[in-house]
CSV table of C-alpha atoms and ligand atoms in Angstrom, one decimal:
chain,number,residue,atom,x,y,z
A,1,MET,CA,10.1,-45.0,13.1
A,2,SER,CA,11.4,-42.6,15.7
A,3,ASP,CA,14.5,-41.6,13.8
A,4,VAL,CA,14.7,-38.0,12.6
A,5,ARG,CA,14.1,-39.0,9.0
A,6,GLY,CA,11.0,-41.1,9.7
A,7,LEU,CA,9.5,-38.5,12.1
A,8,LEU,CA,10.0,-35.7,9.6
A,9,ALA,CA,8.5,-37.8,6.7
A,10,ALA,CA,5.4,-38.6,8.7
A,11,ALA,CA,4.9,-35.0,9.9
A,12,THR,CA,5.5,-33.6,6.4
A,13,GLN,CA,2.8,-35.9,5.1
A,14,ARG,CA,0.4,-34.7,7.8
A,15,LEU,CA,1.2,-31.0,7.5
A,16,GLY,CA,1.8,-30.8,3.8
A,17,GLU,CA,4.9,-28.7,4.4
A,18,ARG,CA,8.4,-30.1,5.2
A,19,VAL,CA,9.6,-26.7,6.3
A,20,ASP,CA,6.9,-26.6,9.0
A,21,ALA,CA,7.8,-30.1,10.2
A,22,GLU,CA,11.4,-29.2,10.4
A,23,ALA,CA,10.8,-25.9,12.3
A,24,LEU,CA,8.7,-27.7,14.9
A,25,LEU,CA,11.2,-30.5,15.4
A,26,LEU,CA,14.1,-28.0,15.7
A,27,HIS,CA,12.1,-26.0,18.2
A,28,VAL,CA,11.6,-29.1,20.4
A,29,LEU,CA,15.2,-30.1,20.2
A,30,GLU,CA,16.4,-26.4,20.6
A,31,LYS,CA,18.8,-26.9,17.6
A,32,PRO,CA,19.7,-24.7,14.7
A,33,ARG,CA,18.6,-25.7,11.2
A,34,SER,CA,22.1,-26.8,10.3
A,35,TRP,CA,21.7,-29.6,12.9
A,36,LEU,CA,19.5,-31.5,10.4
A,37,ILE,CA,22.2,-32.0,7.9
A,38,ALA,CA,24.1,-34.6,9.9
A,39,HIS,CA,21.4,-36.2,12.1
A,40,ASP,CA,19.0,-37.9,9.7
A,41,THR,CA,19.4,-41.3,11.3
A,42,ASP,CA,19.5,-40.2,15.0
A,43,SER,CA,16.8,-41.8,17.0
A,44,LEU,CA,15.0,-39.6,19.5
A,45,ASP,CA,13.9,-40.1,23.0
A,46,ALA,CA,10.2,-40.9,23.6
A,47,ASP,CA,9.6,-37.6,25.4
A,48,ILE,CA,11.0,-35.6,22.6
A,49,VAL,CA,8.9,-37.5,20.1
A,50,ALA,CA,5.8,-36.9,22.2
A,51,SER,CA,6.5,-33.2,22.5
A,52,PHE,CA,7.0,-33.0,18.7
A,53,GLU,CA,3.8,-34.9,18.0
A,54,ALA,CA,1.9,-32.5,20.2
A,55,LEU,CA,3.2,-29.5,18.2
A,56,VAL,CA,2.4,-31.2,14.9
A,57,ALA,CA,-1.1,-31.7,16.1
A,58,ARG,CA,-1.5,-28.0,16.9
A,59,ARG,CA,-0.1,-27.1,13.5
A,60,ALA,CA,-2.5,-29.7,11.9
A,61,ALA,CA,-5.3,-27.9,13.7
A,62,GLY,CA,-4.3,-24.6,11.9
A,63,GLU,CA,-2.2,-22.8,14.5
A,64,PRO,CA,0.6,-20.8,12.7
A,65,VAL,CA,4.1,-22.2,13.2
A,66,ALA,CA,5.4,-18.8,14.4
A,67,TYR,CA,2.9,-18.8,17.3
A,68,ILE,CA,3.8,-22.4,18.2
A,69,THR,CA,7.5,-21.7,18.3
A,70,GLY,CA,7.2,-18.1,19.4
A,71,HIS,CA,9.7,-16.9,16.9
A,72,ARG,CA,9.9,-15.6,13.3
A,73,GLY,CA,12.9,-14.3,11.4
A,74,PHE,CA,12.5,-10.8,9.8
A,75,TRP,CA,15.3,-8.9,8.1
A,76,SER,CA,18.4,-10.1,10.0
A,77,LEU,CA,16.6,-10.3,13.3
A,78,ASP,CA,15.0,-13.2,15.2
A,79,LEU,CA,11.8,-11.8,16.7
A,80,HIS,CA,9.6,-13.1,19.5
A,81,VAL,CA,6.0,-13.1,18.3
A,82,THR,CA,2.7,-13.9,20.2
A,83,PRO,CA,-1.0,-14.0,19.1
A,84,ALA,CA,-1.0,-10.3,20.2
A,85,THR,CA,1.1,-9.4,17.2
A,86,LEU,CA,0.9,-10.0,13.4
A,87,ILE,CA,3.4,-12.5,12.2
A,88,PRO,CA,6.1,-10.6,10.3
A,89,ARG,CA,6.0,-11.4,6.5
A,90,PRO,CA,9.0,-11.5,4.2
A,91,GLU,CA,7.3,-9.1,1.8
A,92,THR,CA,7.3,-6.4,4.5
A,93,GLU,CA,11.1,-6.3,4.2
A,94,LEU,CA,10.5,-4.2,1.1
A,95,LEU,CA,9.1,-1.4,3.4
A,96,VAL,CA,12.3,-1.5,5.4
A,97,GLU,CA,14.5,-1.3,2.2
A,98,LEU,CA,12.6,1.7,0.9
A,99,ALA,CA,12.7,3.5,4.2
A,100,LEU,CA,16.5,3.0,4.4
A,101,GLN,CA,16.8,4.6,1.0
A,102,HIS,CA,15.5,7.8,2.6
A,103,LEU,CA,17.7,7.6,5.7
A,104,PRO,CA,21.3,8.4,4.8
A,105,VAL,CA,23.8,6.5,7.1
A,106,GLY,CA,25.1,8.5,10.0
A,107,GLN,CA,22.4,11.1,10.3
A,108,ARG,CA,20.3,11.6,13.4
A,109,LEU,CA,16.9,11.4,11.6
A,110,LYS,CA,13.6,10.7,13.2
A,111,VAL,CA,11.5,7.8,12.0
A,112,ALA,CA,8.0,6.7,13.1
A,113,ASP,CA,6.5,3.2,12.7
A,114,LEU,CA,2.8,3.2,13.1
A,115,GLY,CA,1.2,-0.1,14.3
A,116,THR,CA,4.5,-1.7,15.1
A,117,GLY,CA,3.2,-5.0,16.4
A,118,SER,CA,6.2,-7.2,17.2
A,119,GLY,CA,8.4,-4.2,16.4
A,120,ALA,CA,9.7,-5.8,13.2
A,121,ILE,CA,9.9,-2.8,10.9
A,122,ALA,CA,11.0,-0.3,13.6
A,123,LEU,CA,13.7,-2.7,14.9
A,124,ALA,CA,15.1,-3.5,11.5
A,125,ILE,CA,15.4,0.2,10.6
A,126,ALA,CA,16.9,1.0,14.0
A,127,HIS,CA,19.4,-1.8,13.6
A,128,GLU,CA,20.5,-0.6,10.2
A,129,ARG,CA,20.6,3.0,11.2
A,130,PRO,CA,22.0,3.2,14.8
A,131,GLN,CA,22.0,7.0,14.6
A,132,ALA,CA,18.3,7.3,13.8
A,133,GLN,CA,15.8,7.9,16.5
A,134,VAL,CA,12.8,5.5,15.9
A,135,SER,CA,9.4,5.9,17.5
A,136,ALA,CA,7.3,2.8,17.4
A,137,VAL,CA,3.5,3.2,18.1
A,138,ASP,CA,0.9,0.6,18.7
A,139,VAL,CA,-2.6,0.7,20.2
A,140,SER,CA,-2.1,-2.7,21.8
A,141,THR,CA,-0.4,-2.9,25.2
A,142,GLU,CA,0.2,-6.6,24.7
A,143,ALA,CA,1.9,-6.0,21.3
A,144,LEU,CA,4.1,-3.2,22.8
A,145,GLN,CA,5.2,-5.6,25.5
A,146,VAL,CA,6.4,-8.0,22.8
A,147,ALA,CA,8.0,-5.3,20.8
A,148,ARG,CA,9.8,-3.9,23.9
A,149,GLY,CA,11.0,-7.4,24.7
A,150,ASN,CA,12.4,-7.8,21.2
A,151,ALA,CA,14.3,-4.5,21.4
A,152,HIS,CA,15.7,-5.5,24.8
A,153,ARG,CA,16.8,-9.0,23.7
A,154,LEU,CA,18.3,-7.7,20.5
A,155,GLY,CA,20.1,-4.9,22.3
A,156,ILE,CA,18.6,-2.2,20.0
A,157,GLY,CA,18.5,1.0,22.1
A,158,ASN,CA,17.4,3.6,19.5
A,159,VAL,CA,13.7,2.8,19.5
A,160,ARG,CA,11.1,4.1,22.0
A,161,PHE,CA,7.7,2.5,22.2
A,162,LEU,CA,4.5,4.5,22.6
A,163,GLU,CA,1.0,3.4,23.2
A,164,GLY,CA,-1.8,5.0,21.2
A,165,ASN,CA,-3.8,5.2,18.0
A,166,TRP,CA,-1.7,6.0,14.9
A,167,MET,CA,-0.1,9.5,15.4
A,168,THR,CA,-1.8,10.3,18.7
A,169,PRO,CA,1.2,9.8,21.0
A,170,LEU,CA,3.5,11.7,18.6
A,171,SER,CA,1.8,15.1,19.1
A,172,GLY,CA,4.1,18.0,18.4
A,173,GLU,CA,6.8,15.9,16.7
A,174,ARG,CA,8.0,15.9,13.1
A,175,PHE,CA,9.6,12.9,11.3
A,176,ALA,CA,11.9,12.5,8.3
A,177,VAL,CA,10.2,9.2,7.5
A,178,ILE,CA,6.9,7.6,8.6
A,179,VAL,CA,6.4,4.0,7.8
A,180,SER,CA,3.4,1.7,8.5
A,181,ASN,CA,2.2,-1.8,7.7
A,182,PRO,CA,-1.4,-1.0,8.7
A,183,PRO,CA,-4.4,-3.4,8.4
A,184,TYR,CA,-5.5,-3.3,4.8
A,185,ILE,CA,-7.7,-6.4,4.2
A,186,GLU,CA,-11.4,-5.8,3.2
A,187,ALA,CA,-13.6,-6.5,6.3
A,188,GLY,CA,-15.6,-9.1,4.3
A,189,ASP,CA,-12.6,-10.9,2.7
A,190,PRO,CA,-13.1,-14.7,3.2
A,191,HIS,CA,-9.3,-15.1,3.6
A,192,LEU,CA,-9.7,-13.7,7.1
A,193,ALA,CA,-11.5,-16.9,8.1
A,194,ARG,CA,-8.9,-19.2,6.6
A,195,GLY,CA,-5.4,-20.4,7.3
A,196,ASP,CA,-3.0,-18.5,9.6
A,197,LEU,CA,-5.0,-15.3,9.4
A,198,ARG,CA,-7.7,-16.8,11.7
A,199,PHE,CA,-5.1,-16.8,14.5
A,200,GLU,CA,-3.8,-13.3,14.0
A,201,PRO,CA,-5.2,-10.2,15.7
A,202,ALA,CA,-8.2,-9.0,13.6
A,203,GLY,CA,-7.3,-5.4,14.2
A,204,ALA,CA,-3.9,-5.8,12.5
A,205,LEU,CA,-5.5,-7.3,9.4
A,206,ALA,CA,-8.9,-5.8,8.4
A,207,SER,CA,-9.7,-2.2,7.9
A,208,GLY,CA,-13.2,-1.3,6.7
A,209,ASP,CA,-15.2,-2.4,3.7
A,210,ASP,CA,-12.5,-1.5,1.1
A,211,GLY,CA,-9.6,-2.3,3.4
A,212,LEU,CA,-8.4,1.3,3.2
A,213,ASP,CA,-9.7,2.9,6.3
A,214,ALA,CA,-6.4,2.9,8.2
A,215,ILE,CA,-4.5,4.0,5.1
A,216,ARG,CA,-6.9,6.9,4.5
A,217,HIS,CA,-6.5,8.0,8.1
A,218,ILE,CA,-2.7,7.8,7.9
A,219,VAL,CA,-2.4,9.6,4.6
A,220,SER,CA,-4.6,12.5,5.8
A,221,THR,CA,-2.9,12.9,9.2
A,222,ALA,CA,0.8,12.2,8.4
A,223,PRO,CA,1.5,15.7,6.8
A,224,GLY,CA,1.1,17.2,10.3
A,225,TYR,CA,3.9,14.9,11.6
A,226,LEU,CA,6.3,15.0,8.6
A,227,GLU,CA,9.2,17.4,8.2
A,228,PRO,CA,8.9,19.4,5.0
A,229,GLY,CA,9.8,16.9,2.3
A,230,GLY,CA,9.5,14.0,4.6
A,231,TRP,CA,8.4,10.6,3.3
A,232,LEU,CA,5.3,8.5,4.1
A,233,LEU,CA,5.7,4.8,3.1
A,234,MET,CA,2.9,2.2,3.6
A,235,GLU,CA,2.5,-1.4,2.8
A,236,HIS,CA,-0.8,-2.4,1.2
A,237,GLY,CA,-2.5,-5.2,-0.8
A,238,TRP,CA,-1.4,-6.2,-4.3
A,239,ASP,CA,-4.5,-4.5,-5.9
A,240,GLN,CA,-4.5,-1.3,-3.8
A,241,GLY,CA,-1.5,0.5,-5.4
A,242,PRO,CA,-3.6,2.8,-7.7
A,243,ALA,CA,-6.1,3.7,-4.9
A,244,VAL,CA,-3.3,4.5,-2.4
A,245,ARG,CA,-1.4,6.6,-4.9
A,246,ALA,CA,-4.7,8.5,-5.6
A,247,LEU,CA,-5.1,9.2,-1.9
A,248,LEU,CA,-1.5,10.4,-1.6
A,249,ILE,CA,-1.9,12.7,-4.7
A,250,THR,CA,-5.2,14.2,-3.5
A,251,ALA,CA,-3.6,14.9,-0.1
A,252,GLY,CA,-0.8,16.9,-1.7
A,253,TYR,CA,2.1,14.4,-1.5
A,254,LEU,CA,4.7,14.6,-4.3
A,255,ASP,CA,6.4,11.8,-6.1
A,256,ALA,CA,3.7,9.3,-5.2
A,257,SER,CA,4.8,5.9,-6.4
A,258,THR,CA,4.4,2.2,-5.8
A,259,ALA,CA,7.1,-0.5,-5.4
A,260,GLN,CA,6.7,-4.2,-6.1
A,261,ASP,CA,7.7,-7.1,-3.8
A,262,LEU,CA,9.9,-10.0,-4.9
A,263,GLU,CA,6.9,-11.7,-6.5
A,264,GLY,CA,6.3,-8.7,-8.7
A,265,ARG,CA,3.2,-7.5,-6.9
A,266,ASP,CA,2.4,-3.9,-5.8
A,267,ARG,CA,3.2,-3.9,-2.1
A,268,VAL,CA,4.4,-0.5,-0.8
A,269,SER,CA,3.3,3.0,-1.9
A,270,GLY,CA,4.6,6.4,-0.6
A,271,GLY,CA,5.2,10.0,-1.3
A,272,ARG,CA,6.8,13.0,0.3
A,273,HIS,CA,5.0,15.9,1.7
A,274,PRO,CA,6.1,19.4,0.7
A,275,GLY,CA,5.2,21.6,3.5
A,276,LEU,CA,4.2,22.2,7.1
A,277,ILE,CA,0.6,21.4,7.9
A,278,PHE,CA,-0.5,21.7,11.5
A,279,PRO,CA,-2.2,18.6,13.0
A,280,GLY,CA,-5.8,19.3,13.8
B,1,LIG,N1,0.0,-9.2,4.2
B,1,LIG,C1,-1.0,-9.8,5.1
B,1,LIG,C2,-1.8,-10.8,4.5
B,1,LIG,O1,-2.4,-10.6,3.5
B,1,LIG,C3,-1.8,-8.7,5.7
B,1,LIG,C4,-1.1,-7.8,6.6
B,1,LIG,C5,-1.8,-6.5,6.9
B,1,LIG,O2,-3.0,-6.4,6.8
B,1,LIG,N2,-1.0,-5.5,7.2
B,1,LIG,O3,-1.8,-11.9,4.9
């Protein structure tokens, strides 16, 4: 029963997800995914089995796999994550793709990532555009520690990390692109009390009765921090595209538009701001 195949079958039945069972076993064994291909019938030591069972129990109690293993892949990067940070989602890679479209290779452009969490977005952009100067902001000291650690481990040097609320630590600066994956879930959404979301930082998820408090704040303040013609791009919920575009248009942004994620759902909206507005 304690061969790899048997252990994974039992854990898969308990967790309902083979991919979770595999991730936990590979974490205990400190092996890459490719290891599984040729080791189906290996039998494992009792201490390994016990460690694995303990992690399976944590997952069965609801804890997200990424918090148990401490890692999550995003873009091409392996990121350290803790309960102080949101777990990076694959759909957020769309925000990175769109930002890169506005950042020609080889130019020393300035980029800001508001609410950086684990640093996922800022680090992916900085990695793809080594000439860009990326500023990553978060209000959480603990999250910034995780993000700084990720930059250090990945050897990404063109990001600086600043503590504060949204634009506050960026006073007097102008950016070619401002990106954010802000909290955007409605405060009363029952999903917040279910699944992985229960374990994630509430401040990174929920934002007022309609979920748009953070986005409204960012849309209204970003013009004071964008270069003329600079782009603001924000992730949001699948049903918030029209509302976010309306906010952008009302605030004077041009070319307001929404892009869909791989599942065809509205996911990122943005626009460019035409002129200088002074923060205040
Ligand atoms: N996309 C996340 C979710 O719905 C929410 C992330 C966020 O609020 N920025 O699970």
